[in-house]
Short mmCIF file of C-alpha atoms in Angstrom, two decimals:
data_model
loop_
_atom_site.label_atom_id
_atom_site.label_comp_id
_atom_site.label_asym_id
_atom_site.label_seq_id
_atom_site.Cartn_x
_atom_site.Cartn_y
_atom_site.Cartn_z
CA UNK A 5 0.00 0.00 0.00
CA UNK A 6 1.45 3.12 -1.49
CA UNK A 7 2.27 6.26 1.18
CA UNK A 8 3.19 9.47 1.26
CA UNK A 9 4.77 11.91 3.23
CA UNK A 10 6.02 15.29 3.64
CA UNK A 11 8.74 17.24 4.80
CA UNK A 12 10.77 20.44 5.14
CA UNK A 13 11.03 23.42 7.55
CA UNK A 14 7.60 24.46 9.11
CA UNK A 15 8.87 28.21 9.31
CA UNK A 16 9.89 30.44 6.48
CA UNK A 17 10.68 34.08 6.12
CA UNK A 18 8.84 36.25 3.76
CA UNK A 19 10.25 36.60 0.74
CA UNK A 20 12.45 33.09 1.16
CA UNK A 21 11.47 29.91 -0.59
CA UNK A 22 9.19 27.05 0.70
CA UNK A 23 11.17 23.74 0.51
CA UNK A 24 9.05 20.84 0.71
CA UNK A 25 9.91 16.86 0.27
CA UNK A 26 7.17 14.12 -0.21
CA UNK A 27 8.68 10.78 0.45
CA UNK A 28 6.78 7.61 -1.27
CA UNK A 29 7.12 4.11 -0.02
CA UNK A 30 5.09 0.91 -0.47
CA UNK A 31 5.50 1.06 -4.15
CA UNK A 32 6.59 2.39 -7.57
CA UNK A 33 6.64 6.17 -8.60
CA UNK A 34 5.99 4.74 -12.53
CA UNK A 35 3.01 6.28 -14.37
CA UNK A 36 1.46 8.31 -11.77
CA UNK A 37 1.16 11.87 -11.70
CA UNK A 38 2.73 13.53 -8.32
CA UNK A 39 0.90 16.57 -6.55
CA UNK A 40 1.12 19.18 -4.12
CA UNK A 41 -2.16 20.60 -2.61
CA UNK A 42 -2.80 23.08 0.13
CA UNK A 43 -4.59 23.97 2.55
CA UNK A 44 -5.35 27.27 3.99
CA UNK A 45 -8.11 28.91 5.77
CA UNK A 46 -8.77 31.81 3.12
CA UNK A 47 -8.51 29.81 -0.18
CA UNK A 48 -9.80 26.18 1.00
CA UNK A 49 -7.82 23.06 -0.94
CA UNK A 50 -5.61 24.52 -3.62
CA UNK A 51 -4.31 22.31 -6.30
CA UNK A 52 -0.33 23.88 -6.87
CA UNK A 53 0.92 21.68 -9.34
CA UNK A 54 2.32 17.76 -10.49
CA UNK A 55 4.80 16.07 -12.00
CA UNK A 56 4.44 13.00 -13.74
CA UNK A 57 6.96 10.26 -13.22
CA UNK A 58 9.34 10.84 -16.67
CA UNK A 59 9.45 14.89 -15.01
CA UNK A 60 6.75 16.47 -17.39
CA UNK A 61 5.33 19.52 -14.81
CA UNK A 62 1.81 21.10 -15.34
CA UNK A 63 1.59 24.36 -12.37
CA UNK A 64 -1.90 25.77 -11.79
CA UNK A 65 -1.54 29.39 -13.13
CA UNK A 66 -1.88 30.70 -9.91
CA UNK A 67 1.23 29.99 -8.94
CA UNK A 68 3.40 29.28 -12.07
CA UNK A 69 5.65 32.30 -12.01
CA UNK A 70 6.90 31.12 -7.92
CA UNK A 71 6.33 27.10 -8.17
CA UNK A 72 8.88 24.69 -9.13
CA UNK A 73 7.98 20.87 -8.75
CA UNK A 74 10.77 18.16 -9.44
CA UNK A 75 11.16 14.10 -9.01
CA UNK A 76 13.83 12.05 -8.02
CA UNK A 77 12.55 8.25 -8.75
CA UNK A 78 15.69 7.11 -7.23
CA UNK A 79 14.95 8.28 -4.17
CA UNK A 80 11.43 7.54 -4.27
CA UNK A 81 10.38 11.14 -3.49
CA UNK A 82 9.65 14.15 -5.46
CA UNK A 83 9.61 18.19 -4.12
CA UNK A 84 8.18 21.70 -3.66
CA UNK A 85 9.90 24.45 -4.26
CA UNK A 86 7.86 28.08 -3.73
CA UNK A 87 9.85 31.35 -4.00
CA UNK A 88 9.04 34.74 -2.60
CA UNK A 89 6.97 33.63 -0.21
CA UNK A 90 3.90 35.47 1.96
CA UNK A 91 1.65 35.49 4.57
CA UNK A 92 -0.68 34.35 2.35
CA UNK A 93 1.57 31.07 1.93
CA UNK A 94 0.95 29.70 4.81
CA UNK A 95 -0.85 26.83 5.07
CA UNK A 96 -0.99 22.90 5.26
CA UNK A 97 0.57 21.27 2.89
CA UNK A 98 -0.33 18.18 1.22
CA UNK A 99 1.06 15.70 -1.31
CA UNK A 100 -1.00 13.87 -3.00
CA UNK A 101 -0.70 10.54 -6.14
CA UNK A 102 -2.92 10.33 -9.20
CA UNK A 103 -2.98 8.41 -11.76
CA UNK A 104 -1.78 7.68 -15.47
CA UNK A 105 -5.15 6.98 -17.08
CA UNK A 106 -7.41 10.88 -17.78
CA UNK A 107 -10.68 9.06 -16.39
CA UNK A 108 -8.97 8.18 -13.15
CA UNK A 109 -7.37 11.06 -12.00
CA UNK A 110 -8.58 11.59 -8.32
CA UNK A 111 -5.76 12.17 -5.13
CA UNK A 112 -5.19 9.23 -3.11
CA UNK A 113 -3.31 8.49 -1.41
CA UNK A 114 -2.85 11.57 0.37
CA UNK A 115 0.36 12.27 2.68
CA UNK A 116 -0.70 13.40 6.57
CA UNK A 117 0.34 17.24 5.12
CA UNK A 118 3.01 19.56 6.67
CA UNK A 119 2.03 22.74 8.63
CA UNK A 120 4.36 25.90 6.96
CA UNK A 121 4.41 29.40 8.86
CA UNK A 122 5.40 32.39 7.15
CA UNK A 123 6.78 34.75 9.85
CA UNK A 124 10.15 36.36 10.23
CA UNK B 1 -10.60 27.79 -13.97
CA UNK B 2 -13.40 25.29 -13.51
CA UNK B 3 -15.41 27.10 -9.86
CA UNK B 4 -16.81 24.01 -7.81
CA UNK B 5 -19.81 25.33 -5.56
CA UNK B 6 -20.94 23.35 -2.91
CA UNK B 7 -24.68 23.43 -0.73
CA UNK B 8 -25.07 24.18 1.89
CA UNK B 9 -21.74 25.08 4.32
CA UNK B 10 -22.82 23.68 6.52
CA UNK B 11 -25.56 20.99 7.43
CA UNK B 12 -26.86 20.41 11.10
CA UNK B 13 -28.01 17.05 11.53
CA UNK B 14 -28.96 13.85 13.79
CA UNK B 15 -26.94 10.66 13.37
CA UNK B 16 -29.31 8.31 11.43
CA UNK B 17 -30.55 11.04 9.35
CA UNK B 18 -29.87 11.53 5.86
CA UNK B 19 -27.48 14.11 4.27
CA UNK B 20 -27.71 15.60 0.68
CA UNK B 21 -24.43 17.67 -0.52
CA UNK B 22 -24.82 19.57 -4.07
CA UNK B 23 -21.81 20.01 -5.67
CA UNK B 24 -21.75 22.16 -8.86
CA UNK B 25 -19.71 23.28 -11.55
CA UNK B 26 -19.53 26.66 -13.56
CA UNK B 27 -18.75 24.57 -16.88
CA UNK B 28 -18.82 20.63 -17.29
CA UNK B 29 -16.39 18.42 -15.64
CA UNK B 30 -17.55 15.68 -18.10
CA UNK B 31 -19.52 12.63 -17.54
CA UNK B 32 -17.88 11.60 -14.29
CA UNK B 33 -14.54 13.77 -14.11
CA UNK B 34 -15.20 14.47 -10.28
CA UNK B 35 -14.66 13.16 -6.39
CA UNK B 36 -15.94 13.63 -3.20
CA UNK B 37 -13.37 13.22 -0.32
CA UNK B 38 -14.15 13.73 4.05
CA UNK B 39 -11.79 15.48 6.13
CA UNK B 40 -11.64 15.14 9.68
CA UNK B 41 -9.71 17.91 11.94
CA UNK B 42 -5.90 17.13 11.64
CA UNK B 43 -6.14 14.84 9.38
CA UNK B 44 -5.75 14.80 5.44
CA UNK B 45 -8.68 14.29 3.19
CA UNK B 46 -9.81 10.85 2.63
CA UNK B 47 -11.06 9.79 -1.19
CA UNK B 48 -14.84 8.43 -0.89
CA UNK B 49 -15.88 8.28 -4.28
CA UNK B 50 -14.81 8.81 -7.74
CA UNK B 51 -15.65 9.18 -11.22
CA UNK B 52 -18.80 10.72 -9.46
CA UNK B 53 -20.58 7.79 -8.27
CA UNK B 54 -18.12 4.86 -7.45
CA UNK B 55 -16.97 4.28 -3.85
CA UNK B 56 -13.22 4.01 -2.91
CA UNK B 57 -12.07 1.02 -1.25
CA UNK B 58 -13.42 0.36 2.17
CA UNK B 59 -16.20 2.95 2.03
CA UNK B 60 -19.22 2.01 3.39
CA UNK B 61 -21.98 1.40 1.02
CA UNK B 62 -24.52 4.65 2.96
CA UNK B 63 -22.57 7.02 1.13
CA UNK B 64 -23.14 7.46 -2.77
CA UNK B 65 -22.78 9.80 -5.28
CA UNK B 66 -24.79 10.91 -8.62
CA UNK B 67 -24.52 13.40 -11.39
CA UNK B 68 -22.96 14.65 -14.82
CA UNK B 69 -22.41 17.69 -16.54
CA UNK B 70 -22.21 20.48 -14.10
CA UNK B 71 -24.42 18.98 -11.05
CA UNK B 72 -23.38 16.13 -8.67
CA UNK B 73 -24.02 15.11 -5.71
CA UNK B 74 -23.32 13.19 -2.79
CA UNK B 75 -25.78 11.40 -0.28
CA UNK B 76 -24.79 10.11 3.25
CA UNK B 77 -28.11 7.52 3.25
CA UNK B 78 -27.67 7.17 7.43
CA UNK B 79 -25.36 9.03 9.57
CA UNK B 80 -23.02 7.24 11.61
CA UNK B 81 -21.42 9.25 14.60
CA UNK B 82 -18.08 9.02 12.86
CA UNK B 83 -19.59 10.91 9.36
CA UNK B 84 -19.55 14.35 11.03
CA UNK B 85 -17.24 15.51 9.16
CA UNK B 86 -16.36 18.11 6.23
CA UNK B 87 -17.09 17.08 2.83
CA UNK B 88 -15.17 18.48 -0.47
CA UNK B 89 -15.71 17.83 -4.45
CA UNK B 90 -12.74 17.85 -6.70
CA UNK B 91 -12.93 17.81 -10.63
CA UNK B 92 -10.45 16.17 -12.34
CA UNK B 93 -11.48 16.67 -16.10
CA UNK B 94 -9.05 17.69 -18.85
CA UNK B 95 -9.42 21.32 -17.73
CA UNK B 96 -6.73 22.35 -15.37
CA UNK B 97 -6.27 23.46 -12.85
CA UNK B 98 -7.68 20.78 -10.73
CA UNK B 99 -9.54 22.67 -8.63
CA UNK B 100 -11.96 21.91 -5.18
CA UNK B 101 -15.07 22.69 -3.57
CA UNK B 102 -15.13 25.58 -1.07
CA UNK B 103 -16.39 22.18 1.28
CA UNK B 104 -19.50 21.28 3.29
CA UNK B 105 -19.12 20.94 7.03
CA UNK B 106 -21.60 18.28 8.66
CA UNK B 107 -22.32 18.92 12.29
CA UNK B 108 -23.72 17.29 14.70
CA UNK B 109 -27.49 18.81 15.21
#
């Protein structure tokens, strides 16, 4: 049974970049697309971004000019990377597997999610 | 961006009651492009159903979902104590980004 989780600092400056890793065990990172979601109070669940397992990246527009996604499958884990950071980047964040086929992608599993403060 | 509106916020009910949750979409998702997932405090969401009416492993058979198009919905037939809860959609469709449900909080009434 595949599962995820994340890590990374849970306290950034503003204006530093958000580091986040999402470790997968239990089984293969092949032909599965790898997101990050968040979580925050003022915007709800936020889809950020995935990469697939070869390293193709699709962002969500809201956050393409800051967000930078990346896979190592020899590590079994793939990263977040989120430059100039706010207050308004604070929130839980979550990584999340879907999968290959276009009629199947839903998020599960889900990783537990990582609480980041932005505060200086 | 696909906008995913959900009725009501919130819901006040009794367990053993049943519980309705609209889901709807400012453009189609599709057939069946769309999932409903339950979050509990602390914890992460939890996939329930997908391509809009089939249940995830290990979900109990009360909760289904229906729809197409723009409308969906999910239906909690009998609430168990541990279905209090908040509720979320998600489409999935070829139109990205991805995007979620503002969510539907079930209380306890």
């Amino acid at each position: 049974q595949v599962q995820l989780q994340e890590s990374g600092p849970g306290l950034v400056k503003p204006s530093e970049t958000l580091s986040l890793n999402c470790s997968v065990s239990g089984g293969s990172m092949s032909n599965h697309y790898w997101n990050w979601i968040r979580q925050s109070p003022g915007k709800g669940l936020e889809w950020i971004g995935y990469v697939f397992s070869s390293g193709t990246t699709h962002y969500n527009p809201s956050f393409e000019s800051r967000v930078t996604i990346s896979i190592d499958t020899s590590k079994n884990q793939f990263s977040l990377r989120l430059t100039s950071v706010t207050a308004a980047d604070a929130a839980v964040y979550f990584c999340a597997r879907a999968a290959l086929q276009p009629d199947a992608r839903w998020f599960d599993p889900w990783g537990q999610g990582t609480v980041v403060t932005v505060s200086s | 961006d696909i906008v995913l509106t959900q009725s009501p916020g919130t819901l006040s009910l009794s367990p053993g009651e049943r519980a309705t949750i609209s889901c709807r979409a400012s453009q189609s998702v599709g057939t069946r492009f769309l999932a409903w997932y339950q979050q509990k405090p602390g914890q992460a969401p939890r996939l329930l159903i997908y391509s809009a009416f089939s249940r995830a492993t290990g979900i109990p058979d009360r909760f289904s979902g229906s729809g197409s198009g723009t409308d969906f919905t999910l239906t909690i037939s009998r609430l168990e104590p541990e279905d209090f809860a908040v509720y979320y959609c998600q489409q999935y469709g070829s139109s990205l980004p991805w995007t979620f449900g503002q969510g539907t909080k079930v209380e306890i009434k």
